[in-house]
Every structure is written in C-alpha cells, then in structure tokens.
mmCIF file of C-alpha atoms and ligand atoms in Angstrom:
data_model
loop_
_atom_site.group_PDB
_atom_site.id
_atom_site.type_symbol
_atom_site.label_atom_id
_atom_site.label_comp_id
_atom_site.label_asym_id
_atom_site.label_seq_id
_atom_site.Cartn_x
_atom_site.Cartn_y
_atom_site.Cartn_z
ATOM 1 C CA MET A 1 -0.135 0.115 -0.131
ATOM 2 C CA ASN A 2 1.225 3.388 -1.083
ATOM 3 C CA TYR A 3 -0.091 6.733 0.417
ATOM 4 C CA SER A 4 2.119 8.984 -1.099
ATOM 5 C CA LYS A 5 4.986 10.725 1.205
ATOM 6 C CA CYS A 6 5.246 10.930 4.680
ATOM 7 C CA ARG A 7 4.163 14.310 5.997
ATOM 8 C CA VAL A 8 7.782 15.001 7.992
ATOM 9 C CA CYS A 9 10.481 12.742 5.501
ATOM 10 C CA LYS A 10 8.780 12.733 2.454
ATOM 11 C CA GLU A 11 9.566 8.754 2.150
ATOM 12 C CA PRO A 12 7.032 6.825 1.048
ATOM 13 C CA ALA A 13 3.922 6.202 3.209
ATOM 14 C CA ILE A 14 2.494 3.558 5.324
ATOM 15 C CA ILE A 15 -0.999 4.814 6.759
ATOM 16 C CA ASP A 16 -2.850 7.962 5.732
ATOM 17 C CA LEU A 17 -4.501 9.705 8.769
ATOM 18 C CA PRO A 18 -7.265 12.007 7.263
ATOM 19 C CA ARG A 19 -7.887 13.618 10.719
ATOM 20 C CA HIS A 20 -4.397 14.684 10.913
ATOM 21 C CA ASN A 21 -4.668 15.438 7.422
ATOM 22 C CA ALA A 22 -0.990 13.712 6.446
ATOM 23 C CA ASN A 23 0.364 10.570 5.901
ATOM 24 C CA PHE A 24 3.173 8.907 7.780
ATOM 25 C CA CYS A 25 6.277 6.405 7.219
ATOM 26 C CA GLY A 26 6.528 3.908 9.691
ATOM 27 C CA GLU A 27 8.752 5.944 12.095
ATOM 28 C CA HIS A 28 7.323 8.874 12.149
ATOM 29 C CA PHE A 29 3.752 7.037 12.311
ATOM 30 C CA ILE A 30 5.746 5.179 15.807
ATOM 31 C CA GLN A 31 6.286 8.701 16.941
ATOM 32 C CA LEU A 32 2.939 10.441 16.507
ATOM 33 C CA CYS A 33 1.132 7.757 18.604
ATOM 34 C CA ARG A 34 3.987 8.099 21.294
ATOM 35 C CA ARG A 35 3.652 11.709 21.502
ATOM 36 C CA GLN A 36 -0.185 10.997 21.497
ATOM 37 C CA VAL A 37 -0.181 8.494 24.455
ATOM 38 C CA GLU A 38 2.590 10.786 26.307
ATOM 39 C CA LYS A 39 0.087 14.070 26.006
ATOM 40 C CA ALA A 40 -2.959 11.889 27.171
ATOM 41 C CA ILE A 41 -0.552 10.486 30.122
ATOM 42 C CA LYS A 42 0.533 14.309 31.047
ATOM 43 C CA ASP A 43 -3.001 16.177 30.010
ATOM 44 C CA HIS A 44 -4.777 14.155 32.576
ATOM 45 C CA ARG A 45 -2.147 13.145 34.886
ATOM 46 C CA MET A 46 -2.458 9.547 34.643
ATOM 47 C CA LEU A 47 1.035 8.200 35.479
ATOM 48 C CA ASP A 48 3.904 8.662 37.765
ATOM 49 C CA PRO A 49 7.258 6.855 36.394
ATOM 50 C CA LYS A 50 7.258 5.248 40.197
ATOM 51 C CA ASP A 51 3.566 3.429 39.715
ATOM 52 C CA ARG A 52 3.153 0.222 39.680
ATOM 53 C CA ILE A 53 0.882 -0.494 37.180
ATOM 54 C CA LEU A 54 -1.666 -3.701 36.062
ATOM 55 C CA VAL A 55 -2.392 -3.577 32.458
ATOM 56 C CA ALA A 56 -5.775 -5.466 31.267
ATOM 57 C CA VAL A 57 -5.167 -7.792 29.085
ATOM 58 C CA SER A 58 -7.242 -9.537 26.347
ATOM 59 C CA GLY A 59 -4.786 -10.138 23.885
ATOM 60 C CA GLY A 60 -6.586 -8.187 21.071
ATOM 61 C CA LYS A 61 -4.804 -5.071 19.492
ATOM 62 C CA ASP A 62 -5.740 -2.026 22.118
ATOM 63 C CA SER A 63 -4.495 -3.750 24.820
ATOM 64 C CA LEU A 64 -1.155 -5.487 23.667
ATOM 65 C CA ALA A 65 -0.683 -1.810 22.355
ATOM 66 C CA VAL A 66 -0.768 -0.001 25.587
ATOM 67 C CA TRP A 67 1.445 -2.571 26.876
ATOM 68 C CA ASP A 68 3.614 -2.290 24.475
ATOM 69 C CA LEU A 69 3.338 1.687 24.502
ATOM 70 C CA LEU A 70 4.355 2.128 28.234
ATOM 71 C CA ILE A 71 7.146 -0.485 28.435
ATOM 72 C CA GLU A 72 8.904 1.870 25.791
ATOM 73 C CA LEU A 73 7.985 4.846 27.735
ATOM 74 C CA GLY A 74 9.587 3.191 30.848
ATOM 75 C CA TYR A 75 6.604 2.675 33.062
ATOM 76 C CA GLN A 76 6.910 -0.717 34.943
ATOM 77 C CA ALA A 77 3.494 -2.221 33.661
ATOM 78 C CA ASP A 78 2.696 -5.688 34.323
ATOM 79 C CA GLY A 79 -0.604 -7.764 32.876
ATOM 80 C CA LEU A 80 -3.324 -9.481 33.935
ATOM 81 C CA TYR A 81 -5.461 -11.502 31.898
ATOM 82 C CA ILE A 82 -9.144 -12.549 32.744
ATOM 83 C CA GLY A 83 -10.192 -15.867 31.288
ATOM 84 C CA LEU A 84 -13.673 -15.517 30.573
ATOM 85 C CA GLY A 85 -14.517 -18.851 29.250
ATOM 86 C CA ILE A 86 -16.246 -17.787 26.018
ATOM 87 C CA GLY A 87 -16.154 -20.968 24.016
ATOM 88 C CA ASP A 88 -12.464 -21.078 21.892
ATOM 89 C CA TYR A 89 -12.153 -17.319 21.977
ATOM 90 C CA SER A 90 -11.295 -17.170 25.482
ATOM 91 C CA PRO A 91 -8.280 -19.918 25.473
ATOM 92 C CA THR A 92 -7.216 -18.483 22.135
ATOM 93 C CA SER A 93 -6.561 -14.654 23.156
ATOM 94 C CA GLU A 94 -5.179 -15.679 26.309
ATOM 95 C CA GLY A 95 -2.421 -17.787 24.085
ATOM 96 C CA TYR A 96 -1.968 -14.258 22.282
ATOM 97 C CA ALA A 97 -0.825 -12.425 25.451
ATOM 98 C CA GLN A 98 1.138 -15.119 26.891
ATOM 99 C CA ARG A 99 3.178 -15.517 24.014
ATOM 100 C CA PHE A 100 3.233 -10.985 24.012
ATOM 101 C CA ALA A 101 4.685 -11.231 27.624
ATOM 102 C CA ASP A 102 6.687 -14.415 27.545
ATOM 103 C CA GLN A 103 8.576 -12.577 24.370
ATOM 104 C CA ARG A 104 9.312 -9.553 26.030
ATOM 105 C CA GLY A 105 10.068 -11.140 29.684
ATOM 106 C CA LEU A 106 7.009 -9.426 31.113
ATOM 107 C CA LYS A 107 4.630 -10.931 33.643
ATOM 108 C CA LEU A 108 1.363 -11.365 33.005
ATOM 109 C CA ILE A 109 -0.895 -12.687 36.093
ATOM 110 C CA THR A 110 -3.965 -14.844 35.359
ATOM 111 C CA VAL A 111 -7.298 -15.464 36.645
ATOM 112 C CA ASP A 112 -9.716 -17.999 34.817
ATOM 113 C CA LEU A 113 -13.244 -17.564 36.139
ATOM 114 C CA ARG A 114 -13.908 -21.047 35.621
ATOM 115 C CA GLN A 115 -10.938 -22.384 37.669
ATOM 116 C CA ASP A 116 -11.202 -19.590 39.996
ATOM 117 C CA PHE A 117 -14.752 -18.658 40.505
ATOM 118 C CA GLY A 118 -16.398 -21.757 39.292
ATOM 119 C CA TYR A 119 -18.291 -20.161 36.804
ATOM 120 C CA ASP A 120 -17.767 -18.647 32.981
ATOM 121 C CA ILE A 121 -19.606 -15.690 31.277
ATOM 122 C CA PRO A 122 -22.343 -17.841 29.055
ATOM 123 C CA THR A 123 -23.055 -19.542 32.471
ATOM 124 C CA ALA A 124 -23.329 -16.337 34.300
ATOM 125 C CA SER A 125 -25.535 -14.725 31.442
ATOM 126 C CA ARG A 126 -28.108 -17.880 31.978
ATOM 127 C CA ALA A 127 -28.304 -17.765 35.111
ATOM 128 C CA THR A 128 -28.562 -13.725 36.548
ATOM 129 C CA GLY A 129 -30.471 -13.167 33.900
ATOM 130 C CA ARG A 130 -27.772 -10.681 32.878
ATOM 131 C CA VAL A 131 -26.795 -10.043 29.149
ATOM 132 C CA PRO A 132 -23.731 -11.778 28.415
ATOM 133 C CA CYS A 133 -21.413 -7.923 28.277
ATOM 134 C CA SER A 134 -23.040 -6.744 31.444
ATOM 135 C CA ALA A 135 -21.839 -10.015 33.659
ATOM 136 C CA CYS A 136 -18.800 -9.565 31.717
ATOM 137 C CA GLY A 137 -18.088 -5.930 32.203
ATOM 138 C CA LEU A 138 -19.068 -6.535 36.464
ATOM 139 C CA SER A 139 -16.603 -9.116 36.352
ATOM 140 C CA LYS A 140 -13.954 -7.765 35.256
ATOM 141 C CA ARG A 141 -14.129 -4.448 36.600
ATOM 142 C CA HIS A 142 -14.458 -6.232 40.191
ATOM 143 C CA LEU A 143 -11.188 -8.424 39.367
ATOM 144 C CA PHE A 144 -9.338 -5.925 37.862
ATOM 145 C CA ASP A 145 -9.749 -3.979 41.315
ATOM 146 C CA SER A 146 -9.079 -6.993 43.939
ATOM 147 C CA VAL A 147 -6.157 -8.257 42.152
ATOM 148 C CA ALA A 148 -4.759 -4.838 41.705
ATOM 149 C CA MET A 149 -5.474 -3.802 45.390
ATOM 150 C CA GLU A 150 -4.417 -7.043 46.542
ATOM 151 C CA ASN A 151 -0.934 -7.011 44.849
ATOM 152 C CA GLY A 152 -0.060 -3.554 45.202
ATOM 153 C CA TYR A 153 -0.653 -2.066 41.888
ATOM 154 C CA GLU A 154 -1.686 1.587 42.167
ATOM 155 C CA VAL A 155 -2.547 1.999 38.808
ATOM 156 C CA VAL A 156 -5.024 -0.203 36.212
ATOM 157 C CA VAL A 157 -4.263 0.516 32.594
ATOM 158 C CA THR A 158 -6.907 -0.433 30.139
ATOM 159 C CA GLY A 159 -6.750 -0.365 26.245
ATOM 160 C CA HIS A 160 -10.262 1.948 25.701
ATOM 161 C CA ASN A 161 -9.553 3.947 22.404
ATOM 162 C CA LEU A 162 -10.360 6.845 20.832
ATOM 163 C CA ASP A 163 -13.559 4.730 19.025
ATOM 164 C CA ASP A 164 -14.562 3.048 22.235
ATOM 165 C CA GLU A 165 -14.366 6.371 24.554
ATOM 166 C CA ALA A 166 -16.552 8.330 21.500
ATOM 167 C CA ALA A 167 -19.140 5.023 20.658
ATOM 168 C CA VAL A 168 -19.362 5.011 25.157
ATOM 169 C CA LEU A 169 -20.250 8.711 24.770
ATOM 170 C CA PHE A 170 -22.732 8.984 22.296
ATOM 171 C CA GLY A 171 -24.564 6.227 23.796
ATOM 172 C CA ASN A 172 -24.748 7.772 27.061
ATOM 173 C CA THR A 173 -25.745 11.269 25.271
ATOM 174 C CA LEU A 174 -28.331 9.718 23.200
ATOM 175 C CA ARG A 175 -29.636 8.366 27.061
ATOM 176 C CA TRP A 176 -28.678 11.565 28.873
ATOM 177 C CA ASP A 177 -27.263 8.939 31.192
ATOM 178 C CA ILE A 178 -25.651 11.494 33.714
ATOM 179 C CA ASP A 179 -24.405 9.030 36.231
ATOM 180 C CA TYR A 180 -22.289 7.238 33.323
ATOM 181 C CA LEU A 181 -21.476 10.797 31.545
ATOM 182 C CA ALA A 182 -20.005 11.759 35.387
ATOM 183 C CA ARG A 183 -18.004 8.473 35.257
ATOM 184 C CA GLN A 184 -16.564 8.699 31.309
ATOM 185 C CA LEU A 185 -12.957 10.129 31.990
ATOM 186 C CA PRO A 186 -9.551 8.880 30.961
ATOM 187 C CA VAL A 187 -8.785 9.318 34.587
ATOM 188 C CA LEU A 188 -10.638 7.879 37.587
ATOM 189 C CA PRO A 189 -8.786 8.854 40.580
ATOM 190 C CA ALA A 190 -8.159 5.798 43.562
ATOM 191 C CA THR A 191 -10.969 6.071 46.475
ATOM 192 C CA PRO A 192 -10.758 3.847 49.368
ATOM 193 C CA GLY A 193 -10.122 0.201 48.587
ATOM 194 C CA PHE A 194 -10.388 1.430 44.539
ATOM 195 C CA PRO A 195 -6.982 1.948 42.497
ATOM 196 C CA LYS A 196 -6.794 4.501 39.748
ATOM 197 C CA LYS A 197 -8.006 3.369 36.427
ATOM 198 C CA VAL A 198 -6.436 5.151 33.483
ATOM 199 C CA LYS A 199 -6.782 4.850 29.436
ATOM 200 C CA PRO A 200 -3.663 6.258 28.020
ATOM 201 C CA LEU A 201 -5.159 5.335 24.440
ATOM 202 C CA VAL A 202 -7.824 8.050 24.311
ATOM 203 C CA ARG A 203 -6.350 10.109 21.668
ATOM 204 C CA LEU A 204 -6.118 7.277 19.207
ATOM 205 C CA THR A 205 -8.296 5.307 17.062
ATOM 206 C CA GLU A 206 -8.694 1.789 16.425
ATOM 207 C CA ARG A 207 -6.863 2.107 13.208
ATOM 208 C CA GLU A 208 -4.264 3.728 14.469
ATOM 209 C CA THR A 209 -3.371 0.852 17.740
ATOM 210 C CA ALA A 210 -3.616 -1.817 14.802
ATOM 211 C CA ALA A 211 -1.127 -0.039 12.829
ATOM 212 C CA TRP A 212 0.970 0.183 15.854
ATOM 213 C CA CYS A 213 0.425 -3.290 16.492
ATOM 214 C CA VAL A 214 1.401 -4.251 12.825
ATOM 215 C CA VAL A 215 4.911 -1.914 12.859
ATOM 216 C CA ARG A 216 5.711 -3.281 15.804
ATOM 217 C CA GLY A 217 5.292 -6.666 14.744
ATOM 218 C CA ILE A 218 2.534 -7.621 17.419
ATOM 219 C CA ASP A 219 0.880 -10.863 16.813
ATOM 220 C CA TYR A 220 -2.761 -9.855 18.257
ATOM 221 C CA LEU A 221 -6.040 -11.473 18.256
ATOM 222 C CA LEU A 222 -7.595 -10.417 15.120
ATOM 223 C CA ASP A 223 -11.268 -11.617 15.833
ATOM 224 C CA GLU A 224 -13.936 -10.040 18.144
ATOM 225 C CA CYS A 225 -15.443 -11.402 20.893
ATOM 226 C CA PRO A 226 -18.355 -13.622 19.637
ATOM 227 C CA MET A 227 -20.909 -11.336 22.093
ATOM 228 C CA ALA A 228 -20.106 -8.333 20.479
ATOM 229 C CA LEU A 229 -21.225 -8.736 16.850
ATOM 230 C CA GLY A 230 -24.424 -6.930 16.887
ATOM 231 C CA ASN A 231 -24.000 -5.092 20.408
ATOM 232 C CA ARG A 232 -25.328 -1.703 20.354
ATOM 233 C CA HIS A 233 -21.738 -0.644 21.215
ATOM 234 C CA LEU A 234 -20.903 -1.616 17.698
ATOM 235 C CA ALA A 235 -23.571 -0.241 15.736
ATOM 236 C CA HIS A 236 -22.411 3.254 17.835
ATOM 237 C CA LYS A 237 -18.931 2.875 16.405
ATOM 238 C CA ASN A 238 -20.182 2.497 12.953
ATOM 239 C CA THR A 239 -22.701 5.651 12.609
ATOM 240 C CA LEU A 240 -19.509 7.557 14.463
ATOM 241 C CA ASN A 241 -17.622 6.378 11.449
ATOM 242 C CA GLU A 242 -19.932 7.550 8.850
ATOM 243 C CA VAL A 243 -20.150 10.529 10.366
ATOM 244 C CA GLU A 244 -15.918 10.720 10.559
ATOM 245 C CA ARG A 245 -15.852 9.964 6.949
ATOM 246 C CA GLN A 246 -17.619 13.057 6.598
ATOM 247 C CA SER A 247 -16.063 15.357 8.676
ATOM 248 C CA PRO A 248 -12.626 13.836 9.200
ATOM 249 C CA GLY A 249 -11.970 15.222 13.059
ATOM 250 C CA ALA A 250 -15.147 14.931 14.391
ATOM 251 C CA LYS A 251 -14.681 11.805 16.391
ATOM 252 C CA ALA A 252 -11.966 13.151 18.501
ATOM 253 C CA LEU A 253 -13.359 16.731 19.115
ATOM 254 C CA PHE A 254 -16.630 15.070 20.050
ATOM 255 C CA TYR A 255 -14.633 13.246 22.581
ATOM 256 C CA LEU A 256 -12.168 15.547 23.465
ATOM 257 C CA ASN A 257 -14.251 18.270 23.919
ATOM 258 C CA PHE A 258 -16.422 16.311 26.355
ATOM 259 C CA VAL A 259 -13.755 15.644 28.539
ATOM 260 C CA GLU A 260 -12.612 19.411 28.546
ATOM 261 C CA LYS A 261 -15.490 21.378 28.486
ATOM 262 C CA MET A 262 -18.312 19.056 29.868
ATOM 263 C CA ALA A 263 -17.097 16.707 32.236
ATOM 264 C CA PRO A 264 -15.747 19.273 34.737
ATOM 265 C CA LEU A 265 -19.515 19.833 35.081
ATOM 266 C CA LEU A 266 -20.190 16.759 36.198
ATOM 267 C CA ALA A 267 -17.404 16.344 38.407
ATOM 268 C CA SER A 268 -19.536 16.733 41.654
ATOM 269 C CA HIS A 269 -22.398 13.963 40.726
ATOM 270 C CA GLY A 270 -19.328 11.876 40.136
ATOM 271 C CA GLN A 271 -18.209 12.364 43.837
ATOM 272 C CA GLU A 272 -21.489 11.639 45.023
ATOM 273 C CA MET A 273 -22.172 7.838 43.178
ATOM 274 C CA VAL A 274 -18.576 6.868 45.565
ATOM 275 C CA ASP A 275 -19.852 7.772 48.887
ATOM 276 C CA GLY A 276 -21.898 5.710 51.331
ATOM 277 C CA LEU A 277 -20.153 2.522 50.530
ATOM 278 C CA GLY A 278 -20.005 -0.080 53.029
ATOM 279 C CA THR A 279 -18.231 -3.940 52.616
ATOM 280 C CA CYS A 280 -19.550 -7.069 51.355
ATOM 281 C CA ASP A 281 -20.009 -9.578 53.725
ATOM 282 C CA SER A 282 -18.261 -12.124 51.626
ATOM 283 C CA CYS A 283 -15.417 -10.663 50.018
ATOM 284 C CA GLY A 284 -14.475 -7.649 52.106
ATOM 285 C CA ARG A 285 -14.533 -5.725 48.971
ATOM 286 C CA PRO A 286 -16.692 -1.876 48.987
ATOM 287 C CA THR A 287 -20.456 -2.381 48.019
ATOM 288 C CA THR A 288 -23.713 -0.910 48.557
ATOM 289 C CA GLY A 289 -25.700 -3.563 49.645
ATOM 290 C CA THR A 290 -24.451 -6.531 51.991
ATOM 291 C CA THR A 291 -23.638 -8.655 49.575
ATOM 292 C CA CYS A 292 -21.350 -7.098 46.298
ATOM 293 C CA ALA A 293 -22.504 -7.851 42.918
ATOM 294 C CA PHE A 294 -19.457 -9.908 41.983
ATOM 295 C CA CYS A 295 -20.047 -12.213 44.593
ATOM 296 C CA ARG A 296 -23.611 -12.198 43.840
ATOM 297 C CA VAL A 297 -22.718 -13.287 40.685
ATOM 298 C CA VAL A 298 -20.801 -16.094 41.778
ATOM 299 C CA ALA A 299 -22.755 -17.677 43.812
ATOM 300 C CA THR A 300 -25.784 -17.946 41.551
ATOM 301 C CA SER A 301 -23.473 -19.142 38.072
ATOM 302 C CA SER A 302 -21.433 -21.822 40.195
ATOM 303 C CA ALA A 303 -24.338 -23.214 41.217
ATOM 304 C CA HIS A 304 -25.506 -23.354 37.616
ATOM 305 C CA GLU A 305 -24.903 -26.618 35.077
ATOM 306 C CA PRO A 306 -22.068 -24.968 32.266
ATOM 307 C CA VAL A 307 -23.605 -23.261 29.490
ATOM 308 C CA PRO A 308 -22.343 -23.595 26.124
ATOM 309 C CA VAL A 309 -21.567 -19.873 24.425
ATOM 310 C CA GLU A 310 -23.916 -20.871 21.318
ATOM 311 C CA LEU A 311 -27.124 -20.739 23.619
ATOM 312 C CA VAL A 312 -26.294 -17.299 24.763
ATOM 313 C CA LEU A 313 -25.852 -15.642 21.416
ATOM 314 C CA SER A 314 -28.108 -13.414 19.224
ATOM 315 C CA LYS A 315 -29.340 -15.444 16.839
ATOM 316 C CA LYS A 316 -27.113 -13.367 14.256
ATOM 317 C CA ALA A 317 -24.245 -14.078 16.413
ATOM 318 C CA ARG A 318 -24.465 -17.570 16.898
ATOM 319 C CA ALA A 319 -25.149 -17.707 12.393
ATOM 320 C CA ALA A 320 -21.766 -15.960 12.434
ATOM 321 C CA TYR A 321 -19.486 -18.287 15.305
ATOM 322 C CA LEU A 322 -20.903 -21.480 13.649
ATOM 323 C CA SER A 323 -19.795 -20.668 10.601
ATOM 324 C CA ASP A 324 -16.768 -19.266 11.408
ATOM 325 C CA ARG A 325 -16.033 -22.712 13.286
ATOM 326 C CA GLN A 326 -17.354 -24.690 10.294
ATOM 327 C CA GLU A 327 -14.588 -22.758 7.497
ATOM 328 C CA THR A 328 -11.859 -23.385 9.908
HETATM 329 S S1 LIG B 401 -15.366 -9.129 26.401
HETATM 330 FE FE1 LIG B 401 -16.909 -9.232 27.473
HETATM 331 FE FE2 LIG B 401 -16.689 -7.612 25.706
HETATM 332 FE FE3 LIG B 401 -17.065 -10.143 25.131
HETATM 333 S S2 LIG B 401 -18.486 -10.532 26.874
HETATM 334 FE FE4 LIG B 401 -19.130 -8.505 25.968
HETATM 335 S S3 LIG B 401 -18.220 -7.229 27.389
HETATM 336 S S4 LIG B 401 -17.725 -8.155 23.987
HETATM 337 S S5 LIG B 401 -14.966 -5.866 25.943
HETATM 338 ZN ZN1 LIG B 402 8.593 9.301 7.649
HETATM 339 ZN ZN1 LIG B 403 -18.086 -9.563 47.634
#
C-alpha cells in the first residue's frame, strides 16, 4: 500500500490519517502515536514513573498496544488476563496475551473465572438473566480492582481507544445518562478500596492502534469476542465512523471536547456516587449492599450447570460464530 509521502521525511508513507490531514512512514507514525499517548498521560496526570501499573490485557490489539507503549515509555507495567470462558475465543486470546508477555519477559497474572470462581460468562448470563456483556463487565471490573489492590498496584490501565470512548459517550448522550457520563473520564482517581484507573489510548483510534501493532510486529487476536457482534456499542461505532468519513476529526472533537468542557461540570455528580459504601460480607470489597454484585453473580452462576456459548448468543451472532467454526 502506498499513500504517497510521509509528511515528516517525504519517504513512502504506510498510513494515511485524514484527521491529521497527513500521511506517515512507519517511523514517524510510531513517533506520532507515542506523542499522542505521552500527551494523554501528561494532560490528565495519568501516571507517575514510580507507579506500579497493572494493564488489563485481552490479547487484542488495544491492550497489547497500550502495554507495549507503556513499557517503551519506561513505565513498570505487569499484565492481567482474565479467562472469561467464552467458547474457544477465551483460550485463543489467552495464547496471544501469554506469547506477548513471554517474548518480552513481562509478567502476566492470569485469573480464570471457571477455575478460580466456578463459572464462566455464558453460564453467568443464563444463570443471572443478565446480558453476557453485563455479567462480563461486572466480573472484569471487580477483578481488575481486587487483583490490583491485593497485589499492590496503584493504577489499572485499560486499552480503551478513541473509537471506544466516543461510542460509549454517544450512547450515554443519546440517553443523557448523567451517572455514566460523570464517570466517563480518561482518569478515575483512586478512592478507598479502589485503584486509580486510566486510559492512555484515548487520543488514538482503533485503526491507529492496529497499525501500531503491525508496525511493531505485535501478533494480536484479530477476532472480536463473539458476544460483541450486533451489540449497540458496535452500532454506535459504525455511526460515528460514518460521521468521521464526512468530517475527518469529528470523533476526536466529540470526545476530547466532552472531556475538556463538559466533564468538569459533572465532577461533583461523580463524587456523590462513590460516597456511602459498606463492605461485602463475602469478599470484603466495598459495596453499596451487604453482598457485592460480583459475589452474588459467583453464588448464582457457580451453582448452575455450565452453559455453552452458542446458547447465549443472539441469532445473528450464533450464525456468524458457527459458520466461522465450520470454515476453520
Ligand atoms: S469480552 Fe465481555 Fe467484551 Fe465479550 S462478553 Fe461483552 S464485554 S464483548 S469487551
Ligand atoms: Zn517519515
Ligand atoms: Zn463480594
């Protein structure tokens, strides 16, 4: 692929970036990504060089790119992989995460929902009546927090990119969901019992993190989680991609201006939400009730017979999942 010349060195470009109105060679594209991540870290005071950082790693492009970037920038960052028990997607994704860590001599902590807690996401979805992504999000959030706190990590890093954040913002705005809007920030400060949470890739698009991995020779899992197909998040991403195609840069303005101009107005609202927490009688983590939502999911799901992933996919997602498996 030749996108004419790099804006910086005039050598052949490997990528065109309409929102920057420019093309870049591999070397200068890498420099641009590094600068964008450094800017996000600095502007939002995300990380300190002394921090012990835990990166939530899924084996996909974003989490491996953010881990790679942080190591390259000189931070101390270990990985956390959570085995969700989603058909063959989970063991495959774990393989990518483990190989990335092994090849670079990095530490990867692994938690497996089935082995460690007696359930998996398809079973939790069926047993609790939650949609799979809700059972999954709740489990992951609890484990990111608890593993970080138990192992002395000050910060949890996730690989959410600009497309992810803009799509979530779009969904929250369509509903004017103030509780979620108030918490949709690139940094959530540490509070009693919770680590700081940061998203250093908020200035990079999905296409840019994929290109980072290609240029850096990072082998990542291309497949999306089978549960993602047909969900609202993906639909919002497609809508915003269409807006971006018509007006390059619109996605970044939508999200980054929200963070700069709107989020400060909602700050006090976010604070109200973390006040008044008690302690879970089962795991000891902070909760608003007597038993936290995670422990309730564990109790209900671990008592349920295992449910195969096909049974909890939407009709469309199941057809795609089964046809993928027939082809391979
Ligand atoms: S992993 Fe989990 Fe995602 Fe799969 S079940 Fe949904 S939330 S789509 S990031
Ligand atoms: Zn160049
Ligand atoms: Zn609990």
